[in-house]
Coordinates of C-alpha atoms and ligand atoms in Angstrom, one line a residue:
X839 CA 28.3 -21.3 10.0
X840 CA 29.4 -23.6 13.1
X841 CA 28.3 -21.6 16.4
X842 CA 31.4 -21.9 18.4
X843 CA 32.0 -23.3 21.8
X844 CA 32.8 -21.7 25.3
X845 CA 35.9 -24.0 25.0
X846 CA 37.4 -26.2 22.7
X847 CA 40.5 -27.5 24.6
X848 CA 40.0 -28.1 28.1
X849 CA 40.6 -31.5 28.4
X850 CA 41.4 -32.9 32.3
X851 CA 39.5 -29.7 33.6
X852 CA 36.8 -30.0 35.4
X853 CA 33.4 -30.6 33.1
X854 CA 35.7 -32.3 30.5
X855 CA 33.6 -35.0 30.9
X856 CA 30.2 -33.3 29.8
X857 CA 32.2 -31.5 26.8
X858 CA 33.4 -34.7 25.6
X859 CA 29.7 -35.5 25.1
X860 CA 29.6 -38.0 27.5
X861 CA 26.2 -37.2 29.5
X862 CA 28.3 -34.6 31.7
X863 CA 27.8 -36.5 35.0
X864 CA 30.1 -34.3 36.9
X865 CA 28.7 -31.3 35.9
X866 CA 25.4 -32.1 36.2
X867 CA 25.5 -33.7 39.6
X868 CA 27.4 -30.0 40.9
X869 CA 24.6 -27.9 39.2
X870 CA 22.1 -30.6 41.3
X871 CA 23.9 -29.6 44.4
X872 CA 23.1 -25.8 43.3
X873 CA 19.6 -26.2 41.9
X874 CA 18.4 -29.5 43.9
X875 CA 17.4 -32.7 41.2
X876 CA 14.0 -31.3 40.4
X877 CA 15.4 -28.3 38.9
X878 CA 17.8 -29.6 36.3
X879 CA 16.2 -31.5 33.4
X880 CA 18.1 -33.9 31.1
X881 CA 17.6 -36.2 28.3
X882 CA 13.7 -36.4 26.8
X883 CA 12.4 -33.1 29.5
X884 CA 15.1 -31.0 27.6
X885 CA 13.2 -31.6 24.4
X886 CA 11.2 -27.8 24.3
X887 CA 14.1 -26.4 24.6
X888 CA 16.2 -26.9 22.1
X889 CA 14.1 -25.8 19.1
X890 CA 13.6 -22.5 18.5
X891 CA 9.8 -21.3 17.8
X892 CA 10.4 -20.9 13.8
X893 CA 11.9 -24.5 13.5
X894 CA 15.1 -23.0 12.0
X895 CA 17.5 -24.6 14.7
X896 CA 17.7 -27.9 17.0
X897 CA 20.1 -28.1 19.6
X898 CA 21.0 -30.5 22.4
X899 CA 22.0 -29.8 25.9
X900 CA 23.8 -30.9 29.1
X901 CA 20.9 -29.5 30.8
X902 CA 18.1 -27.1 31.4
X903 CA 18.5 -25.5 34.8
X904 CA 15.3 -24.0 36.4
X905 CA 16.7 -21.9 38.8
X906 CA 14.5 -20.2 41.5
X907 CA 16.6 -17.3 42.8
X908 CA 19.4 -14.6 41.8
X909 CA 22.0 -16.3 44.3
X910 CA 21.2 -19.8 42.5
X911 CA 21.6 -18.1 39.2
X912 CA 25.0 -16.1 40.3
X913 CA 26.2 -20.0 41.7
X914 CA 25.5 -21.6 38.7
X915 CA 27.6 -19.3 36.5
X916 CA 30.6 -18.9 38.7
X917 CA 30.7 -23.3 38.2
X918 CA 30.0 -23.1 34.3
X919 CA 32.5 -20.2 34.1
X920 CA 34.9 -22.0 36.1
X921 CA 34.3 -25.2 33.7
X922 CA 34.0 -23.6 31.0
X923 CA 30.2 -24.5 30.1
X924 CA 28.7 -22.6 27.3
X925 CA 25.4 -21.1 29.1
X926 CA 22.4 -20.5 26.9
X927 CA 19.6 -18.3 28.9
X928 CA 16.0 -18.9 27.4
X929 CA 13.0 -16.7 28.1
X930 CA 9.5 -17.8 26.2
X931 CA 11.1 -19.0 23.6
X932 CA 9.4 -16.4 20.8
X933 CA 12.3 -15.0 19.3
X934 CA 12.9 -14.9 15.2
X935 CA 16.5 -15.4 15.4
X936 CA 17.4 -18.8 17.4
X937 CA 19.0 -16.7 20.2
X938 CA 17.5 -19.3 22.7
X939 CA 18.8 -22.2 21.4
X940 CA 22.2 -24.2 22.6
X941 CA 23.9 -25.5 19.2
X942 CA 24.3 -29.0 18.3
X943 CA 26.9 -29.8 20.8
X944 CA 25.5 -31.3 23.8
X945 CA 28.2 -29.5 26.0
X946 CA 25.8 -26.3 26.5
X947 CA 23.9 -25.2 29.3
X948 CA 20.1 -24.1 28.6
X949 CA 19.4 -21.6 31.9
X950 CA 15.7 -20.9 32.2
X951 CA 14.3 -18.0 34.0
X952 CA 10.9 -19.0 33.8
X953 CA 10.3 -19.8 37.7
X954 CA 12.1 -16.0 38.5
X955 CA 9.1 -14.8 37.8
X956 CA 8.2 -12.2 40.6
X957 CA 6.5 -8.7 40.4
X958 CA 8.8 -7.6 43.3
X959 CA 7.9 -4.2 43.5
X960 CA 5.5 -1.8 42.4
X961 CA 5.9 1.8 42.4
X962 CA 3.2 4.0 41.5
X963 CA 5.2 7.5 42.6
X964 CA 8.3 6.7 40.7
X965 CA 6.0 5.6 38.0
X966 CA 8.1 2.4 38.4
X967 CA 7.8 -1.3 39.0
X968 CA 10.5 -4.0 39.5
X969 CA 10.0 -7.7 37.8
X970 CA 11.7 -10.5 37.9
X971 CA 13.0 -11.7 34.1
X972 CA 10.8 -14.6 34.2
X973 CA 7.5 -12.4 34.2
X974 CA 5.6 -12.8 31.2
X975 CA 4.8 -9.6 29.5
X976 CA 1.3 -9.5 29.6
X977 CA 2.0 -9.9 33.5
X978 CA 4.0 -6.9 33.6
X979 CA 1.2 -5.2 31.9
X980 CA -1.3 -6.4 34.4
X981 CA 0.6 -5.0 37.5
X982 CA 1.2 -1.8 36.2
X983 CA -2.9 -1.9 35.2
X984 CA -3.4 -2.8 38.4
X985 CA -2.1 0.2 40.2
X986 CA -3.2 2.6 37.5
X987 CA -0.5 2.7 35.3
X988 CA 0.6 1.6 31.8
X989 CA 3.2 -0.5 30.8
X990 CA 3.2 0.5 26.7
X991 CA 5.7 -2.2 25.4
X992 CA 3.1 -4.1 23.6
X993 CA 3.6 -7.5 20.8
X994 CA 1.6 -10.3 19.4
X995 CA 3.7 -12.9 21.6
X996 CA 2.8 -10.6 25.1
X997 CA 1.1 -13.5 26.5
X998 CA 4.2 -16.2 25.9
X999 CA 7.4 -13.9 25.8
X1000 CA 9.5 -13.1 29.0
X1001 CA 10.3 -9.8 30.2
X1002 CA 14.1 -10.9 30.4
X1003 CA 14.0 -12.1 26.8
X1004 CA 12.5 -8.8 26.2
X1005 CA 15.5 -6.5 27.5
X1006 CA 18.1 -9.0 26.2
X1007 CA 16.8 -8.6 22.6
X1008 CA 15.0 -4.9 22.9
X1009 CA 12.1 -5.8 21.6
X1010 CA 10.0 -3.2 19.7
X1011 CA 6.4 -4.1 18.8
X1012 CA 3.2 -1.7 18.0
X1013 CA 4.0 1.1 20.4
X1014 CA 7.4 1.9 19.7
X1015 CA 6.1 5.2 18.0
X1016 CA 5.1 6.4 20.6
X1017 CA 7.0 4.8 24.0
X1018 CA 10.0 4.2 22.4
X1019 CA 11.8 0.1 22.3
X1020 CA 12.5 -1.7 25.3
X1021 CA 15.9 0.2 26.1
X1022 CA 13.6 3.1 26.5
X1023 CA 11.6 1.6 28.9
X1024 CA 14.0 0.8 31.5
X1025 CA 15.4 2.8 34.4
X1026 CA 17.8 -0.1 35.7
X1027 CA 18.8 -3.8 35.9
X1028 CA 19.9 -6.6 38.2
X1029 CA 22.2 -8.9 35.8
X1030 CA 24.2 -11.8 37.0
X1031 CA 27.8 -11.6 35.2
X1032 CA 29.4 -14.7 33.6
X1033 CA 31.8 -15.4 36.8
X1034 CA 28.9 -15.3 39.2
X1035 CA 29.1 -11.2 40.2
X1036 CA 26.1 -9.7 40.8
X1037 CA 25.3 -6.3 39.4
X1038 CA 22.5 -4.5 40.4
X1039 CA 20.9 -0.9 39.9
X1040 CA 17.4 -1.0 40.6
X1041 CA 16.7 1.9 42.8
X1042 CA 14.9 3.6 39.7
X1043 CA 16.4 6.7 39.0
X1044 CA 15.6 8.5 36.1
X1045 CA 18.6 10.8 36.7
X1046 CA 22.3 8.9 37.1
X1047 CA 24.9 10.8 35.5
X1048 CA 27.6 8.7 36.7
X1049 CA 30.3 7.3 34.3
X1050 CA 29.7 4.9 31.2
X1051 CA 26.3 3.4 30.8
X1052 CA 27.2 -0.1 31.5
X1053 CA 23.4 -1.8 32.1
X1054 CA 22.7 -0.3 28.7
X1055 CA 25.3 -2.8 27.4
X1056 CA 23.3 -5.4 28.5
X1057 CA 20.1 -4.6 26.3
X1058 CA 19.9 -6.2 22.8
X1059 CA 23.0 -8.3 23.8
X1060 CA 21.0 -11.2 23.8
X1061 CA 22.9 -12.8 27.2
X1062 CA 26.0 -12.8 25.7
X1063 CA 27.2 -10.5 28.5
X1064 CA 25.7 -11.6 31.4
X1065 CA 22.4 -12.8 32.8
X1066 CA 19.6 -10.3 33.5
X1067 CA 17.3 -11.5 36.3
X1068 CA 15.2 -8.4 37.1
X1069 CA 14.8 -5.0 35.9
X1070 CA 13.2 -1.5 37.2
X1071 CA 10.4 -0.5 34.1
X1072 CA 8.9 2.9 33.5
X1073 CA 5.6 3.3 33.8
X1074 CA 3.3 5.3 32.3
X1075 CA -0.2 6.9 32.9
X1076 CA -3.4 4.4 32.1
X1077 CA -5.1 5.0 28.7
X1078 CA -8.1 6.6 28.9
X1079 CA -9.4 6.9 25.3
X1080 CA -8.4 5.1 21.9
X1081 CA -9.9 6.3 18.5
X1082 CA -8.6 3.4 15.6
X1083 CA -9.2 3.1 12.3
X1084 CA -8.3 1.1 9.2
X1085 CA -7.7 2.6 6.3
X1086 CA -7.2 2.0 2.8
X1087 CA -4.0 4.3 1.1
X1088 CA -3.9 4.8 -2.1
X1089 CA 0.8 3.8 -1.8
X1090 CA 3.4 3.6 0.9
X1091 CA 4.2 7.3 0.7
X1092 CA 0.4 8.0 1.0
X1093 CA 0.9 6.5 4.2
X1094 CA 3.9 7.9 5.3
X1095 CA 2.4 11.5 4.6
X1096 CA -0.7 10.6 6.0
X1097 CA 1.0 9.8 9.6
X1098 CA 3.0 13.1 9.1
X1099 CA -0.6 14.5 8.6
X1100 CA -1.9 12.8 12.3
X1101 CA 1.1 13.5 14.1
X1102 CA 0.6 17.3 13.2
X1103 CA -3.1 17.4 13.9
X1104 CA -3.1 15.1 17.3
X1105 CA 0.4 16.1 18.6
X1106 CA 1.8 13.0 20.6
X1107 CA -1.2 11.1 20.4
X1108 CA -1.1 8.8 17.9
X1109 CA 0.8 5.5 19.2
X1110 CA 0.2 3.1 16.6
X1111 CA 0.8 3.0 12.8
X1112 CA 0.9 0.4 11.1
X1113 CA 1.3 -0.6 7.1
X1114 CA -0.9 -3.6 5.8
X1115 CA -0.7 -5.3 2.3
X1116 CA -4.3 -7.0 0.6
X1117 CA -2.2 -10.4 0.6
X1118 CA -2.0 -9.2 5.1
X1119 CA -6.2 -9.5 4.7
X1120 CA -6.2 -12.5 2.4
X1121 CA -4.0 -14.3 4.7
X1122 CA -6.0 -13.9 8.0
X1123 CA -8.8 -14.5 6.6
X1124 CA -8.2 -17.2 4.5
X1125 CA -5.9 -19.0 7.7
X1126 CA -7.7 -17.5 11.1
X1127 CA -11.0 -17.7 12.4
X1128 CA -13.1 -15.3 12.6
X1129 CA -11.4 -12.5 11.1
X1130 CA -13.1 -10.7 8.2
X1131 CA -11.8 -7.8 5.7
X1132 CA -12.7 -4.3 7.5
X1133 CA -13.6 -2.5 4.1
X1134 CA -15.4 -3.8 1.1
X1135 CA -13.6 -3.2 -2.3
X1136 CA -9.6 -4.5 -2.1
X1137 CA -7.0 -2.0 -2.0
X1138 CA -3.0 -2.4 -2.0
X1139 CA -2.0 -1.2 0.9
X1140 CA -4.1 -0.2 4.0
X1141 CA -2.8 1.5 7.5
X1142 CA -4.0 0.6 11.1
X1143 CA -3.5 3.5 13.0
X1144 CA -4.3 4.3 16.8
X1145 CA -4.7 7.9 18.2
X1146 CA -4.5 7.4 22.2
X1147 CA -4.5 9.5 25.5
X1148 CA -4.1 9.4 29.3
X1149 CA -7.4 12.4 29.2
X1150 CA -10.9 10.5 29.0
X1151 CA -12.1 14.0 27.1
X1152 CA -9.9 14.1 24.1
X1153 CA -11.8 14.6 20.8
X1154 CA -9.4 12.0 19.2
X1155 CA -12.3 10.5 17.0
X1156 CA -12.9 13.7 15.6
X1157 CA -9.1 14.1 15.2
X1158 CA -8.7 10.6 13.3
X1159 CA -12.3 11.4 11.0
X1160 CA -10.9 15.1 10.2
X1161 CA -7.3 14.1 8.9
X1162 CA -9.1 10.6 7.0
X1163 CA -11.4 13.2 5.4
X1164 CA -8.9 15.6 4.4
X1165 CA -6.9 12.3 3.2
X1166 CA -9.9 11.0 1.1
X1167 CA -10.2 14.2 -0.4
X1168 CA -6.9 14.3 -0.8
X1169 CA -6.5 11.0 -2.9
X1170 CA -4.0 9.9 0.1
X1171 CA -7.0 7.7 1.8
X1172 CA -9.1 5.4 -0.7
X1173 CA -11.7 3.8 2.1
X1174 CA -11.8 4.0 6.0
X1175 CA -13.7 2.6 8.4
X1176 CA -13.2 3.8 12.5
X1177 CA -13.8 0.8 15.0
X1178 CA -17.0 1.8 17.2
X1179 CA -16.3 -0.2 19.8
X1180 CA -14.4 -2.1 22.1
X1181 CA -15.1 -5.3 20.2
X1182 CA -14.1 -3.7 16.9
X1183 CA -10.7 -2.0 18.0
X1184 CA -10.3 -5.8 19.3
X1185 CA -10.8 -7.5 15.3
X1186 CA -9.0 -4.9 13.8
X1187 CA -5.7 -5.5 16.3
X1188 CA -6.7 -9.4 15.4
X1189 CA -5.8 -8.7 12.1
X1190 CA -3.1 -6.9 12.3
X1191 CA -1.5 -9.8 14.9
X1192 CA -2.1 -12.5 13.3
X1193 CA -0.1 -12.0 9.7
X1194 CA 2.8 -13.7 10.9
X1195 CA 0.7 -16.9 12.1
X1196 CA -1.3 -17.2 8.9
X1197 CA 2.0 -16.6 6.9
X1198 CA 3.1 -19.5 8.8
X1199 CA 0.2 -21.5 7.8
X1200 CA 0.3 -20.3 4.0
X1201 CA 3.7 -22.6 3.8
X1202 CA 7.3 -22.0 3.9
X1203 CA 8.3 -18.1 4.6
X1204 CA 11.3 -15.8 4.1
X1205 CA 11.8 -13.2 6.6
X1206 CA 13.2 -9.6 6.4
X1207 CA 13.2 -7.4 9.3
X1208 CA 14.4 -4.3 8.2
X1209 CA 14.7 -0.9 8.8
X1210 CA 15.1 2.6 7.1
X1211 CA 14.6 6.5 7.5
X1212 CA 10.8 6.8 6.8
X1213 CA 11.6 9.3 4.1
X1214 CA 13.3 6.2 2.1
X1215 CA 10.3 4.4 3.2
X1216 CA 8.5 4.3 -0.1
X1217 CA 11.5 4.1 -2.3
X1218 CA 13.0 1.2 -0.4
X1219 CA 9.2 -0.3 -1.3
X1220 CA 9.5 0.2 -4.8
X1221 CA 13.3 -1.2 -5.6
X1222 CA 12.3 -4.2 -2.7
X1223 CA 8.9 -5.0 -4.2
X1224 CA 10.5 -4.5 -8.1
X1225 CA 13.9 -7.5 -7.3
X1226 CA 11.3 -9.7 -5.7
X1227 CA 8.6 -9.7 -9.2
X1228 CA 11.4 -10.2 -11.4
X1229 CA 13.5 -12.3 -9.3
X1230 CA 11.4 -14.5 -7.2
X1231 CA 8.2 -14.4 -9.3
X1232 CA 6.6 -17.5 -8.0
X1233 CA 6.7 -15.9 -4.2
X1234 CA 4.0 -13.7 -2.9
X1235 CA 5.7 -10.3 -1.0
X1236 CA 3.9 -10.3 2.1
X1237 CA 5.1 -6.6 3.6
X1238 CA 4.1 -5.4 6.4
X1239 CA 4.4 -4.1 9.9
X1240 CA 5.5 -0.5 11.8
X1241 CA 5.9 2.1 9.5
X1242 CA 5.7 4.7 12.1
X1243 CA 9.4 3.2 12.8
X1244 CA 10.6 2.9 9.0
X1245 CA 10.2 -0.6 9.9
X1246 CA 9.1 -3.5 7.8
X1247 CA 9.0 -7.0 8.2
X1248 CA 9.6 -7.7 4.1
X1249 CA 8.6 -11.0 4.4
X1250 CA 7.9 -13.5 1.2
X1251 CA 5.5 -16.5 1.2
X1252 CA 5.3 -19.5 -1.0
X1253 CA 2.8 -19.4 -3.2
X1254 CA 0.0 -23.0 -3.1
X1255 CA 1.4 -25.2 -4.8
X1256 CA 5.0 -24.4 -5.2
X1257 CA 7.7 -26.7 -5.0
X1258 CA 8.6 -27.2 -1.5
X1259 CA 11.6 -25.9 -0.6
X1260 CA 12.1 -23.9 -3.7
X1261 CA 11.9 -20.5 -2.2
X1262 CA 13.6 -21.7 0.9
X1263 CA 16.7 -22.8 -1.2
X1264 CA 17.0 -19.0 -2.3
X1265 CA 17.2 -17.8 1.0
X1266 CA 20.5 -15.9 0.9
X1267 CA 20.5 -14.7 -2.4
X1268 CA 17.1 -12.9 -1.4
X1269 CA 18.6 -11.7 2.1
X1270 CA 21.4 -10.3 0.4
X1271 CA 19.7 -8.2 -1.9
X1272 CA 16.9 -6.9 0.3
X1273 CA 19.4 -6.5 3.2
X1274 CA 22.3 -4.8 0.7
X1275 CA 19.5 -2.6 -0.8
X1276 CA 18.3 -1.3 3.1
X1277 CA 21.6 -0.7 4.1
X1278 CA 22.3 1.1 0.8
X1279 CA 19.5 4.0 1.8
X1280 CA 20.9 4.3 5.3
X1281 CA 19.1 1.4 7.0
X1282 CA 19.1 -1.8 9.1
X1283 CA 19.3 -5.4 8.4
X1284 CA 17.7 -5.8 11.8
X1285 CA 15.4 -3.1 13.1
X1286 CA 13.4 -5.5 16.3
X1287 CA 14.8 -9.1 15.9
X1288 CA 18.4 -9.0 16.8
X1289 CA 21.2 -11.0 15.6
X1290 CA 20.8 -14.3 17.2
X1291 CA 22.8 -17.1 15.8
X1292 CA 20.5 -16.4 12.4
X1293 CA 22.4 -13.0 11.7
X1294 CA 25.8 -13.2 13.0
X1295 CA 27.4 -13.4 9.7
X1296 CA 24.8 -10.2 8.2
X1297 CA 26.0 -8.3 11.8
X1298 CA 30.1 -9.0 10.2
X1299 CA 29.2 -7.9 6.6
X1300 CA 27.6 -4.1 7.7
X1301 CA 28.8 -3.1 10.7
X1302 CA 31.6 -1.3 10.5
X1303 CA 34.8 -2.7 11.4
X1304 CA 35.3 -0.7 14.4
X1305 CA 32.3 -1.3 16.0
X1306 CA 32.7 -5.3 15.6
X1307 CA 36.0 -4.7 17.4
X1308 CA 34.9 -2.7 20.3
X1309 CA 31.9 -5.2 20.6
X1310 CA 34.4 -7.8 20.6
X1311 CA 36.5 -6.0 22.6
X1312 CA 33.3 -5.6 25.1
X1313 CA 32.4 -9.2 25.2
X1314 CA 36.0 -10.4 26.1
X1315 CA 35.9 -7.9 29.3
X1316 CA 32.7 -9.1 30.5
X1317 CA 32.9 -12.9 29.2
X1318 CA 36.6 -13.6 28.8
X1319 CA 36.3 -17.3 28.7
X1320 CA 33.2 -16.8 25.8
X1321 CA 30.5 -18.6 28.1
X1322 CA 28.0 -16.7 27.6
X1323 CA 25.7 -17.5 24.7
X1324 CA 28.1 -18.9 22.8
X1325 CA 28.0 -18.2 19.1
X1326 CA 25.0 -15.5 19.4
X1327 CA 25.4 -12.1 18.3
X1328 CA 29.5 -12.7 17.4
X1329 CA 31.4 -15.8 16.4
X1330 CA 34.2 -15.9 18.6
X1331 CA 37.0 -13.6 17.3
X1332 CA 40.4 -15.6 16.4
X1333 CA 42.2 -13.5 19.6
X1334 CA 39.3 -15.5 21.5
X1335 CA 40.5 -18.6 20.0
X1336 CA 43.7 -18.4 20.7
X1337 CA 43.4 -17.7 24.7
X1338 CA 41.4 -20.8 24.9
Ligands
2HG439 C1 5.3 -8.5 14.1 O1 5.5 -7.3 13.9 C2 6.4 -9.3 14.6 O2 4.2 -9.1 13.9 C3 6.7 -10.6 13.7 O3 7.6 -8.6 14.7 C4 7.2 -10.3 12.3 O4 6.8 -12.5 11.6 C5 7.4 -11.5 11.4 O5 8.1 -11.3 10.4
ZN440 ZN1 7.3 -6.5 14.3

């Protein structure tokens, strides 16, 4: 599906020049006099831009602009808005849905927000802090550490990904369970609107009952509403004790009842839950150094689950050894081991973080993120893992991820040795019945990922038909000449195509 442009017919405007795909001279040499040379990069510096980290899209680009403050940001729109310059804002470059990418135009404008990348407050009475989008996460985390908090939103990319690529796609991770996705964590947002109009709420109220909840708009829509350069997080109190443990279960519902069990018996304490297949251990260890299988015999399935709390005191090993003994007896649990240490809570998360790098290194890779009500959990299993046997049999089902959330990432690797490109060629038929058969028990097509340009035509086929129009109807109030992101989340809408 062609991603379409900001603006297909503006010939003799200004900027006709760079949408022409002539090198844009005009344009570039105004967002120079915003930026200053050093900050826009052209031609062969553009190059890490325009490919997206799975390698499912390559772009080009007029420019990448590097801007190093909200008013250069704010100036920079109201020009591309004025000429009608498709603006493409690009975090760290780790999402799964090629969100960050400009299309194949050469007309686009990649906007960085790496160097607006300033803790700029921190708030330890609010149990707030303000950063700048271009903070990395783990950064984030480290200032709230460092006054003696928690930030919770916690992924295997925290060390790369950006906080503003965080909000724009609400991105979920291992602590959802307990802290909730990245909408939950915020208490306001600076954002930059597509004609230059700042918008700002970062006092950090927890409390603002005042009219529609427009800075929610701006989470998960992937900047196709505006620009968000800084947002006020929640913070929480520090962890004071973990108890993890690994555990083989004898099915997916032996898992799902034995985090029903945990929850009961620990109240809110347990923050992590996570469903591994064997082919999750024989991955890692076949593909990543140093990590080992945690239990001898091989099981199915195993869970990684973490029990954690603000109180140094809490008995929460006793907890976690009670519920797996009850379990074992049970026939839930098969094998469990508790980390003892530091060092082994440290492998075990190794493990777990590292599926989606050694799936990358087992070959070529289908992904599913999906979603549904943990009591269709194991049924959704069943029926997924039953269409894949008989109708991909030469791929491996490598499912996996945060079951806590009814969420799975239903992923299928190429088996050595197959043909290249063979399971990759039966992409959509796969995504169509694995998507068509979460839906069907009441779930999503796209539980942490978001749309992107990868799902646009998925978002079309199950959302219903009046929520696509007030979305559309949403993006042509806050983006009516369709400059922001073009092509992510919605193609533009025929009405859209007719006003240009
Ligand atoms: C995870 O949970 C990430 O590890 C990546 O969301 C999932 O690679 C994937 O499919
Ligand atoms: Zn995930």
């Amino acid at each position: 599906m062609p991603a379409a442009g900001p603006d297909d017919t503006a010939g003799g405007r200004p900027g006709a020049a760079a949408r022409d795909g002539a090198p844009g001279g005009a344009a570039q040499d105004a967002l120079r006099g915003i930026l200053g040379a050093e900050a826009l990069l052209t031609g062969a510096a553009c190059e890490p831009y325009l490919v997206d980290q799975r390698g499912l899209y390559r772009g080009r680009a007029l420019g990448v602009a590097l801007p190093r403050s909200v008013a250069q940001v704010s100036r920079l729109l109201a020009l591309c808005n004025a000429q009608r310059i498709g603006v493409v804002p690009h975090g760290g470059n780790t999402g799964y849905c090629g969100g960050a990418t400009p299309d194949e135009s050469g007309r686009q404008l990649v906007l960085s927000l790496a160097r607006l990348n300033r803790i700029r407050s921190v708030d330890p009475a609010n149990d707030s802090l303000i950063a700048e989008a271009g903070c990395i996460l783990a950064q984030v985390q480290e200032a709230a550490s460092q006054a003696q908090r928690l930030f919770p939103l916690s992924l295997g990319s925290e060390g790369s990904c950006q906080i503003g690529g965080n909000l724009s796609t609400n991105a979920g991770g291992t602590s959802v369970l307990r802290y909730g996705m990245m909408r939950d964590l915020v208490l306001g947002l600076e954002v930059v609107l597509a004609d230059g109009r700042v918008l700002s709420s970062l006092s950090g109220l927890r409390k603002d009952n005042t009219g529609y909840d427009i800075r929610g708009l701006f989470l998960g829509a992937e900047g196709t509403l505006g620009v968000i350069t800084a947002a006020s997080l929640k913070l929480f109190p520090q962890i004071a004790s973990t108890a993890t443990a690994f555990a083989a279960v004898a099915d997916v519902r032996a898992a799902v009842t034995l985090l029903a069990r945990l929850r009961a018996a620990s109240g809110e304490r347990v923050s992590s839950f996570e469903l591994i297949p064997r082919i999750g251990i024989e991955l890692t260890t076949q593909h990543i150094p140093g990590v080992t299988d945690p239990l001898g015999a091989s099981h199915a399935w195993y869970v990684l689950c973490e029990l954690s709390s603000a109180r140094a005191a809490e008995p929460l090993a006793a907890i976690l050894t009670e519920v797996l003994g009850a379990a074992l007896d049970d026939g839930l649990v098969l094998d469990a081991a508790l980390a003892g240490s530091e060092r082994e809570r440290a492998a075990l998360w190794r493990l777990r973080e590292t599926i989606p790098a050694a799936q990358r290194k087992q070959g070529a890779g289908l992904k599913h993120d999906i979603s549904v009500p943990l009591s269709a959990l194991p049924e959704f299993v069943a029926r997924g893992s039953s269409w894949v046997s008989t109708h991909v049999p030469g791929a491996r089902l490598v499912a996996y991820g945060h079951v806590g959330d009814g969420n799975l990432h239903f992923n299928l690797s190429e088996t050595q040795g197959a043909v290249r490109g063979e399971l990759t060629a039966r992409a959509a038929e796969v995504q169509r019945a694995l998507h068509d058969l979460a839906v069907s028990l009441g779930g999503s097509f796209s539980a942490e990922h978001g749309i992107g340009r990868l799902k646009v035509a998925e978002l079309e086929r199950y959302a219903p038909a009046t929520e696509l129009e007030l979305m559309r109807a949403v993006k042509r109030a806050f983006d009516p000449h369709g400059i922001m992101n073009p092509g992510k989340v919605l193609r533009a809408a025929p009405a859209d195509r007719d006003e240009r």
